[in-house]
Amino acid sequence: MTIAAQLRDVSQVFGDFTAVDGINLDIASQKLTTLLGPSGCGKTTTLRMIAGYSQPTSGSILINGKDATRLPPEKRNLGMVFQSYALFPHMSVADNVGYGLKLRKVAGPERRKRVTEALDMVGLGHLAERRPKALSGGQQQRVALARAIAIRPDILLLDEPLSNLDARLRLQMRAEIRRIQQETGLTVVLVTHDQEEALEMSDDMVLMRSGKIMQQGSPQDVFQRPANRFVAEFMGYENFFATPEHAQATVRPENLQLIGRGETLNSGAHNLPAVITQIAYRGVDVMVRATATDSTGTAVDLLASVRADSGATSRLRLEPGAEITAAIRPADLVPLAE
Amino acid sequence: MTIRTVLRLPAGQPENPKMTPPRTVQPTTGRRPVLGALAIIGYMVMIVPILFVVAAAFSGGDSLQFPPESFSLKWFAAAASYKPFMTALVSSAQLAVLATVLALIIGVPAALALQRSTFAGKGWVQGLFLSPLIVPELVVGLALYQQLIAGLGTATFTALLVGHTALLIPYAVRVTGASLALADPFVEEAARGLGARPFKVFTSVTLPLLRPGIVSAALLSFVTSFNNVPLSLLLQGRTFNTLPVSMLDYVQKSYDPMIAAMSTLILAATIVFAFIAERTVGFATIFGGINK
Amino acid sequence: MLSKKSSLLLLGPGLLFILIGFCLPALMLLLAPPGISSGQVFARLGRMLQDPYDLTIIGRTMGLGLLVTVLCLALGFPIALLLARSTSRWSGMLLALAIFPLLLSNVVRTYGWLVLLGQNGVIGQVISAMGLPAPQLLYTESAIVLGLLQLFLPLAIVSCYSAVAQVDAGLDDAARGLGASRTRVLWTVTLPLSLPGVIVAATLVFAGSTTAYTTPYLLGGSNQRMLATQLFNYSTVSIDWSAASAVAMIMTVLVFAVSAVSAAVGKKGRIS
């Protein structure tokens, strides 16, 4: 696996504020890497440093093995799609897409061919002569994408490209971008705050918080084995408690087994006595909230998702005030680092 | 002291069209008698005097009186052939064009720098570029007369040009700055990312984006300079006169409808001008600073 | 973001021009007119502020300025309000009609009053026709007020329009839904919220009318001097440089002060 870009001890400090704190990151070639995190975590700052719009305060950035730390953006041959799309309003769609090619002195016929190629790839071949302001948000986004792809960049950088789209388009474009990346074999770095998006699209996920990398790995890794509480919470985990072996552990609501008080699951399951506080019937499942006591004696809030057709719903009295036991199989228990 | 003071509106975000609140149906003049009456009085005060000027221009008599004894177009012919007015007209136009061009040459780069960079003291620099707005024009005119003409023996035209250019710079800076602020700030970064060097970014992206602002500023500046009285008052010379000041002089000397006719001619030309303004960027935007 | 070097290149020439072609002459006029020291200017200023003749002029200028401001707002705000809240397709045209006079020179705009108020003017003739003695209309303070009112109404309308337009029209509906009459809504909702913009409009009109030249000159004559016409007199008729500088100083300070108020209010009142 080749490395398209490397960040070595890269920091970005603005006065008192450290936006990016000495991170080390390898971007694998021909893979889609997401920088994921809450706003202010430094993901966009990192992206902009890779693109060259800001210089790291310390550390170095290598692109294709060569030191690019001080290289200005126009010399990096990277394609960037901005959150606001940043289409040139005074040019047609075709001229927008062809802008980078013109700069690279690609001859007329060849340029037109590549512009058509790029537009066809995003499904907008028929809108080549339109002006950006005549396009919908989704169409503008795709033009921005085509414009970045047309120059055949070494890395394609996307800054929250889907956050301005409505829910339906967002889902559509997730699949589109993933498809384009796989078809072209482009190296893509995508910034997002949406963990669903990251899970669906990534080969590699990088979770950031306060300028540091909290966890990096495949979607399966990150989702099934979050390294710490922040990552777990960000990936939608509820239920945080202590066990005799681990100071911090978690379990997904679907994996929290509800059994009667006094019962136990076999196979060394971990048991927490609990009292139900709230029930919500949601059709496919039933959401059960309960208060339990963990191994250190601390009260913890638990959330369990029980399938409506499971044995638990028929066997147990699922109503507020009922005393139950919440049991977790060893395989489902996720220990967390401090 | 008219259009120029429009731009003393406090700096701030130009009204973002996306933020305009939705209009609900409101009753208008018919059901608000007091406001309606005040509004009508207001419009009458603004428009009626001008109507009378036009009416007086058609009089056939030799002195300004109303109603006129007869109707004729003779004063139009007289005004159009009155040498001092025609020369002054050309002079004013030349001065206005030149001052506008200079003000844009200075103001557009300044607006660019002020919008796209940060440095200590930026507020002060911006204030300096807008400072001609807060000094009374008469004072500026006197200052230039004293220092340049009386003090250094500068030519009348040069002193006028300096004064008018200084007067117009705030327009160039504010108006083009506003149009720059409305544009997506990332388009320039996008161009860079695609491989364009800074100068290429400027010519292929920034300048085209600036065009509406530059056109607005040019129209606004031309009108301001052409119509200017206080600044130009003290800077008139034997060889160079501006039209409004010539007309002012004429009023002192003679009480005939010549001024009315000249004013009507100017009014007609201004209406054409206003149409041109409306077709380019929009009349209210340019002269009212109102973004719809 | 531009580099410091590029910024300097872009700003440098303009800065130089403004400093040398504008700031310097203005400062020299105020503080060091030819042949006179700044001490003498200040001394003359001091004398001016105690001289009854000069004080009359200053007082008249400020007083008329204030009156014009109040009238401009009284007439201009209703127009702005009606236009801003109107859904009729004429509102655009009416707004343009209000702005259009700004394209004409003050000479053209004020000249109409000569036609109306002169001895043989329209109003004079109408009154004579009714058998009443023709009153002196021209060369009075009232004439000046009318002229300045006409001059600055468009400005007041434009400023108030911006102020009213940025107040959410939905608030009017909310207030009326709670039981407020239209008048009450105006006084308790619309006006308070557009007040910063209205104050800015007031400062613009005040600054303009206290430093106006053409209109007081045409309509006031030599008996109704205002600061600007007096400045002209000192500069060209009596050629009294220290007096000219002193008057220039008064005018400049006046406009500065008013602009400072405007900027302060504008900053505080911005709702976004």
PDB file of N, CA and C in Angstrom, chain B residues 146, chain C residues 28-44 239-245:
ATOM      1  N   GLN B 146      -6.280  77.095  -1.257  1.00  0.00           N
ATOM      2  CA  GLN B 146      -5.214  77.730  -0.485  1.00  0.00           C
ATOM      3  C   GLN B 146      -3.861  77.091  -0.741  1.00  0.00           C
TER       4      GLN B 146
ATOM      5  N   MET C  28      -3.626  71.712   6.895  1.00  0.00           N
ATOM      6  CA  MET C  28      -2.964  73.001   6.808  1.00  0.00           C
ATOM      7  C   MET C  28      -3.980  74.131   6.801  1.00  0.00           C
ATOM      8  N   LEU C  29      -5.100  73.913   6.141  1.00  0.00           N
ATOM      9  CA  LEU C  29      -6.124  74.946   6.149  1.00  0.00           C
ATOM     10  C   LEU C  29      -6.577  75.219   7.569  1.00  0.00           C
ATOM     11  N   LEU C  30      -6.806  74.123   8.300  1.00  0.00           N
ATOM     12  CA  LEU C  30      -7.373  74.302   9.633  1.00  0.00           C
ATOM     13  C   LEU C  30      -6.355  74.877  10.610  1.00  0.00           C
ATOM     14  N   LEU C  31      -5.128  74.446  10.475  1.00  0.00           N
ATOM     15  CA  LEU C  31      -4.170  74.814  11.514  1.00  0.00           C
ATOM     16  C   LEU C  31      -3.077  75.766  11.052  1.00  0.00           C
ATOM     17  N   ALA C  32      -2.844  75.845   9.758  1.00  0.00           N
ATOM     18  CA  ALA C  32      -1.731  76.691   9.333  1.00  0.00           C
ATOM     19  C   ALA C  32      -2.006  77.353   7.996  1.00  0.00           C
ATOM     20  N   PRO C  33      -3.048  78.170   7.929  1.00  0.00           N
ATOM     21  CA  PRO C  33      -3.307  78.874   6.663  1.00  0.00           C
ATOM     22  C   PRO C  33      -2.169  79.840   6.358  1.00  0.00           C
ATOM     23  N   PRO C  34      -2.051  80.238   5.092  1.00  0.00           N
ATOM     24  CA  PRO C  34      -0.899  81.063   4.700  1.00  0.00           C
ATOM     25  C   PRO C  34      -0.783  82.333   5.524  1.00  0.00           C
ATOM     26  N   GLY C  35       0.388  82.518   6.061  1.00  0.00           N
ATOM     27  CA  GLY C  35       0.669  83.758   6.779  1.00  0.00           C
ATOM     28  C   GLY C  35       0.066  83.813   8.171  1.00  0.00           C
ATOM     29  N   ILE C  36      -0.511  82.730   8.617  1.00  0.00           N
ATOM     30  CA  ILE C  36      -1.172  82.800   9.922  1.00  0.00           C
ATOM     31  C   ILE C  36      -0.779  81.590  10.757  1.00  0.00           C
ATOM     32  N   SER C  37      -0.606  81.785  12.023  1.00  0.00           N
ATOM     33  CA  SER C  37      -0.243  80.667  12.890  1.00  0.00           C
ATOM     34  C   SER C  37      -1.508  80.014  13.433  1.00  0.00           C
ATOM     35  N   SER C  38      -1.364  78.798  13.922  1.00  0.00           N
ATOM     36  CA  SER C  38      -2.533  78.131  14.480  1.00  0.00           C
ATOM     37  C   SER C  38      -3.030  78.862  15.707  1.00  0.00           C
ATOM     38  N   GLY C  39      -2.115  79.491  16.395  1.00  0.00           N
ATOM     39  CA  GLY C  39      -2.540  80.268  17.553  1.00  0.00           C
ATOM     40  C   GLY C  39      -3.549  81.315  17.162  1.00  0.00           C
ATOM     41  N   GLN C  40      -3.252  81.977  16.046  1.00  0.00           N
ATOM     42  CA  GLN C  40      -4.156  83.033  15.590  1.00  0.00           C
ATOM     43  C   GLN C  40      -5.499  82.467  15.179  1.00  0.00           C
ATOM     44  N   VAL C  41      -5.469  81.278  14.572  1.00  0.00           N
ATOM     45  CA  VAL C  41      -6.737  80.654  14.171  1.00  0.00           C
ATOM     46  C   VAL C  41      -7.590  80.377  15.396  1.00  0.00           C
ATOM     47  N   PHE C  42      -6.964  79.783  16.406  1.00  0.00           N
ATOM     48  CA  PHE C  42      -7.732  79.478  17.613  1.00  0.00           C
ATOM     49  C   PHE C  42      -8.231  80.732  18.299  1.00  0.00           C
ATOM     50  N   ALA C  43      -7.382  81.773  18.255  1.00  0.00           N
ATOM     51  CA  ALA C  43      -7.794  83.033  18.862  1.00  0.00           C
ATOM     52  C   ALA C  43      -9.032  83.576  18.143  1.00  0.00           C
ATOM     53  N   ARG C  44      -8.961  83.509  16.808  1.00  0.00           N
ATOM     54  CA  ARG C  44     -10.095  83.995  16.020  1.00  0.00           C
ATOM     55  C   ARG C  44     -11.339  83.154  16.296  1.00  0.00           C
ATOM     56  N   ILE C 239     -11.677  87.917   2.374  1.00  0.00           N
ATOM     57  CA  ILE C 239     -10.379  87.240   2.406  1.00  0.00           C
ATOM     58  C   ILE C 239      -9.742  87.330   3.781  1.00  0.00           C
ATOM     59  N   ASP C 240     -10.482  86.786   4.743  1.00  0.00           N
ATOM     60  CA  ASP C 240      -9.991  86.769   6.115  1.00  0.00           C
ATOM     61  C   ASP C 240      -9.615  85.329   6.434  1.00  0.00           C
ATOM     62  N   TRP C 241      -8.307  84.991   6.242  1.00  0.00           N
ATOM     63  CA  TRP C 241      -7.915  83.599   6.348  1.00  0.00           C
ATOM     64  C   TRP C 241      -8.130  83.018   7.733  1.00  0.00           C
ATOM     65  N   SER C 242      -7.864  83.778   8.750  1.00  0.00           N
ATOM     66  CA  SER C 242      -8.016  83.181  10.074  1.00  0.00           C
ATOM     67  C   SER C 242      -9.489  82.912  10.366  1.00  0.00           C
ATOM     68  N   ALA C 243     -10.339  83.821   9.908  1.00  0.00           N
ATOM     69  CA  ALA C 243     -11.774  83.586  10.106  1.00  0.00           C
ATOM     70  C   ALA C 243     -12.236  82.380   9.300  1.00  0.00           C
ATOM     71  N   ALA C 244     -11.733  82.300   8.050  1.00  0.00           N
ATOM     72  CA  ALA C 244     -12.118  81.161   7.208  1.00  0.00           C
ATOM     73  C   ALA C 244     -11.723  79.860   7.871  1.00  0.00           C
ATOM     74  N   SER C 245     -10.482  79.823   8.388  1.00  0.00           N
ATOM     75  CA  SER C 245     -10.031  78.607   9.047  1.00  0.00           C
ATOM     76  C   SER C 245     -10.877  78.296  10.265  1.00  0.00           C
TER      77      SER C 245
END
